[in-house]
Every structure is written in structure tokens, then in C-alpha cells.
Amino acid sequence: MKSLLNEYRLKRPDIRKRLAEFRQVYKRSDKDIFAELCFCIFTPQAKAVLCDSAIKRLKAEDLLLKGTSSDIRPCLSGVRFPNNKARYLIEAREIFKNGKALDIKNKIDLKDLQKTRDWLIKHVKGMGYKEASHFLRNIGLGRDMAILDRHVLKNLKRYGVIKKIPDVLSRKEYLKIEKKMKDFFKRLNIPMEEVDLLFWSRETGMIFK
């Protein structure tokens, strides 16, 4: 545990700098927030840097708000299941569309982010608890939510927070592990929103998103 705390203290300034950048995202346009939502939809079974590159290509081609599936698909190089994820993007676009613009902030209840997370999971195809939590964290919200990807689960097992990595994460199991994770890192005085960046940097060598 001592090595974990030492690693955290070493990386904490860079982690907090990254989180400060995330908090600026919510102040930007709905289009920028939608781009983060799409990034999180792309991430299952794909590397975050490749998903980020895909988003940049979509922005450069001006396809986030008006591209068809056949337009979007070539931009998703490196993203797993690109046909499905192109379709998820288009369906998400329809959910948040307000005329020719997007209105995503009105779907975010700042007073009840748990409710917002559940709403996203229910209405946005391709979003589970991990993706919805990731999205909220990446726009500077959801600070007490766990992003339970393989890197995080691997390290939770390593430190005895969980006994084994579950094959499937049901809602009940996700929330159960999230609570255990909160309790564990509260004792170590490491904020929840910083944990995944700490573990991701350990596994990937970078503090990304």
C-alpha cells in the first residue's frame, strides 16, 4: 500500500491538472460535450487514444452533427465494432437534437448525477455504467463515480478490494464494487475521481482521459 501512496503523491499534480481541464469541458458548447459522450461510447474494447483520434477526425470532417453511418464509419479506424458505434453516435445525436443544434446540458441534472447516469444508461445505446460514469467524469462531473474498466478492476483485485474480476458487471454488481472502491480509497484519502487516472497511467504510461 505504501508504494501505491507514493505513486499517487508523485502523479497527483498531473492528475489534478488533467481533472481541472475536464471541469472546463462542461462550460463549453453542447457540441463539445456531445463529442465527449461519443468518445465514451467508442471506448469499450478499444484504446482511448484511438477513440480520441476518431473523434478528432469526425470533428475535422464536420461529421459529429450531420454525418451518415457510411460517412462516419471510415473515421473510426482503431475503434472496435465501428458499424455499431457509428449507429450509436447517430442514435445519440437524435436523442439530444434540438432543431439543428444539440441540447445535451438540459439532460444533465447537476443536483442528481446518479439519476443522470441512470438516464444515460437507459436512453443512450452503447452506454453502460462504465461509459456513463466515464462521460460524466470527463466533463468535470460525477466525481464519486467509479469507472470500472479492465485496468481499474485489475488493480482493485490486486489491492484486495474485490476477490475476483467479474465476468459480467450487472447493475447490482457495479454499484457494489463502486461502494467498496469508495470506502477503500476514502481510507487512503485518494479522491475517487483521481483513482482511474492513477491506475490508467500505471497500465498505459500516460495520464489521458
XYZ file of C-alpha atoms in Angstrom:
209
model
C 0.000 0.000 0.000
C 2.939 2.287 0.683
C 4.070 2.021 -2.939
C 0.552 2.943 -4.122
C 0.507 6.052 -1.944
C 3.991 7.052 -3.085
C 2.964 6.619 -6.718
C -0.163 8.680 -6.100
C 1.776 11.534 -4.473
C 4.194 11.575 -7.394
C 1.442 11.690 -10.029
C -1.090 13.798 -8.122
C -0.108 17.196 -9.616
C -0.509 15.920 -13.191
C -3.726 14.073 -12.341
C -5.250 17.187 -10.798
C -4.153 19.291 -13.751
C -5.985 16.869 -16.040
C -9.111 16.955 -13.878
C -9.078 20.760 -13.948
C -9.118 20.517 -17.754
C -12.119 18.173 -17.579
C -14.004 20.687 -15.442
C -13.679 23.249 -18.228
C -15.464 20.966 -20.705
C -18.910 21.477 -19.150
C -18.510 25.227 -19.698
C -18.086 24.698 -23.438
C -20.664 24.127 -26.158
C -23.133 21.255 -26.275
C -21.269 20.038 -29.358
C -18.069 19.648 -27.323
C -19.959 17.802 -24.603
C -21.546 15.555 -27.220
C -18.066 14.793 -28.563
C -17.090 13.528 -25.096
C -20.218 11.381 -24.987
C -19.285 9.846 -28.349
C -15.708 9.287 -27.177
C -17.029 7.264 -24.230
C -19.376 5.282 -26.498
C -16.362 4.374 -28.647
C -14.122 3.196 -25.770
C -15.401 -0.346 -24.986
C -12.697 -2.811 -26.064
C -10.734 -0.019 -27.766
C -7.748 2.105 -26.770
C -8.661 5.574 -25.544
C -6.052 7.277 -27.736
C -7.524 5.675 -30.870
C -11.038 6.704 -29.837
C -9.818 10.253 -29.264
C -8.226 10.252 -32.720
C -11.536 9.100 -34.198
C -13.350 11.999 -32.520
C -10.780 14.447 -33.890
C -11.296 13.075 -37.403
C -15.067 13.381 -37.072
C -14.706 16.989 -35.906
C -12.317 17.816 -38.729
C -14.765 16.374 -41.270
C -17.713 18.080 -39.513
C -19.495 14.733 -39.144
C -20.494 14.732 -35.469
C -23.785 16.514 -36.105
C -24.632 15.580 -39.660
C -22.647 12.586 -40.889
C -24.390 9.403 -42.020
C -23.251 5.969 -40.895
C -21.326 5.479 -44.140
C -19.680 8.901 -43.634
C -18.740 8.176 -40.029
C -17.511 4.607 -40.429
C -14.194 5.437 -42.219
C -13.275 7.821 -39.375
C -13.439 5.057 -36.772
C -10.098 3.443 -37.543
C -8.918 1.562 -34.444
C -12.364 1.626 -32.809
C -13.815 -1.833 -32.189
C -17.215 -2.621 -33.738
C -17.205 0.532 -35.904
C -20.503 -0.238 -37.638
C -22.332 -0.494 -34.320
C -20.643 2.553 -32.851
C -21.356 4.694 -35.902
C -25.008 3.759 -35.444
C -24.866 4.537 -31.706
C -23.491 8.004 -32.492
C -26.337 8.739 -34.900
C -28.965 7.486 -32.440
C -27.427 9.564 -29.628
C -27.458 12.595 -31.902
C -31.212 12.184 -32.396
C -31.801 11.958 -28.634
C -30.087 15.291 -27.965
C -31.041 17.141 -31.130
C -32.999 20.361 -30.735
C -33.722 21.676 -34.206
C -30.390 21.900 -35.997
C -28.436 22.170 -32.748
C -27.751 19.896 -29.776
C -29.180 20.383 -26.306
C -27.366 17.935 -24.069
C -26.909 20.062 -20.936
C -30.655 20.067 -20.266
C -30.479 16.285 -19.850
C -27.876 16.611 -17.091
C -29.313 17.107 -13.618
C -26.488 18.746 -11.682
C -28.366 18.153 -8.423
C -28.745 14.414 -9.029
C -25.929 12.969 -11.107
C -26.829 9.405 -10.119
C -30.206 9.987 -11.752
C -28.441 11.441 -14.803
C -26.184 8.399 -15.040
C -29.184 6.065 -14.922
C -30.949 8.163 -17.579
C -27.950 7.961 -19.908
C -27.732 4.188 -19.499
C -31.434 3.784 -20.210
C -31.645 6.084 -23.239
C -28.230 6.137 -24.946
C -27.379 2.923 -26.763
C -23.820 1.784 -26.140
C -23.699 3.291 -22.654
C -23.414 1.148 -19.562
C -22.371 2.191 -16.064
C -18.703 2.408 -17.035
C -19.309 4.572 -20.098
C -21.835 6.876 -18.398
C -19.525 7.353 -15.398
C -16.599 7.995 -17.740
C -18.580 10.605 -19.665
C -19.671 12.484 -16.546
C -16.121 12.471 -15.167
C -14.732 13.715 -18.500
C -16.980 16.778 -18.377
C -15.994 17.544 -14.789
C -18.951 15.883 -13.056
C -19.568 12.528 -11.383
C -16.623 12.877 -9.034
C -17.718 9.990 -6.797
C -18.443 7.547 -9.620
C -16.297 4.534 -10.435
C -15.084 3.882 -13.970
C -14.731 0.113 -13.779
C -12.726 -0.810 -16.833
C -10.231 -3.690 -17.009
C -7.309 -1.569 -15.742
C -9.240 -0.436 -12.677
C -10.713 -3.874 -11.931
C -7.284 -5.482 -12.229
C -5.887 -3.081 -9.646
C -8.897 -3.396 -7.341
C -8.224 -7.134 -7.247
C -4.527 -6.506 -6.688
C -5.271 -4.460 -3.563
C -7.940 -6.812 -2.243
C -10.906 -4.505 -2.821
C -12.517 -7.332 -4.814
C -11.707 -11.045 -4.689
C -12.066 -11.642 -8.405
C -12.836 -9.751 -11.587
C -16.461 -10.485 -12.532
C -17.182 -11.870 -15.992
C -20.270 -9.665 -16.262
C -20.989 -6.435 -14.405
C -24.696 -6.210 -13.633
C -26.094 -3.005 -12.163
C -26.110 -4.593 -8.707
C -22.516 -5.809 -9.026
C -21.280 -2.498 -10.450
C -22.777 -0.477 -7.605
C -21.494 -2.981 -5.048
C -17.921 -2.683 -6.337
C -18.286 1.096 -6.621
C -19.192 1.288 -2.921
C -16.267 -0.929 -1.918
C -13.968 1.226 -4.005
C -15.260 4.438 -2.396
C -14.734 3.046 1.097
C -11.237 1.764 0.304
C -9.914 4.972 -1.243
C -11.600 7.154 1.344
C -9.427 5.408 3.935
C -6.363 6.179 1.804
C -7.501 9.795 1.290
C -7.430 9.430 -2.506
C -10.432 11.077 -4.240
C -12.485 8.704 -6.397
C -12.176 10.878 -9.494
C -8.394 10.510 -9.341
C -8.239 6.727 -8.996
C -8.845 5.666 -12.584
C -6.299 8.167 -13.922
C -3.786 6.814 -11.417
C -4.396 3.221 -12.492
C -4.635 4.031 -16.198
C -1.308 5.858 -16.064
C 0.221 2.803 -14.427
C -1.065 0.498 -17.160
C -0.638 2.786 -20.196
C 2.188 5.111 -19.193
C 0.141 8.292 -19.640
C -2.461 10.396 -17.857
C -5.064 10.647 -20.584
C -8.836 10.518 -20.139
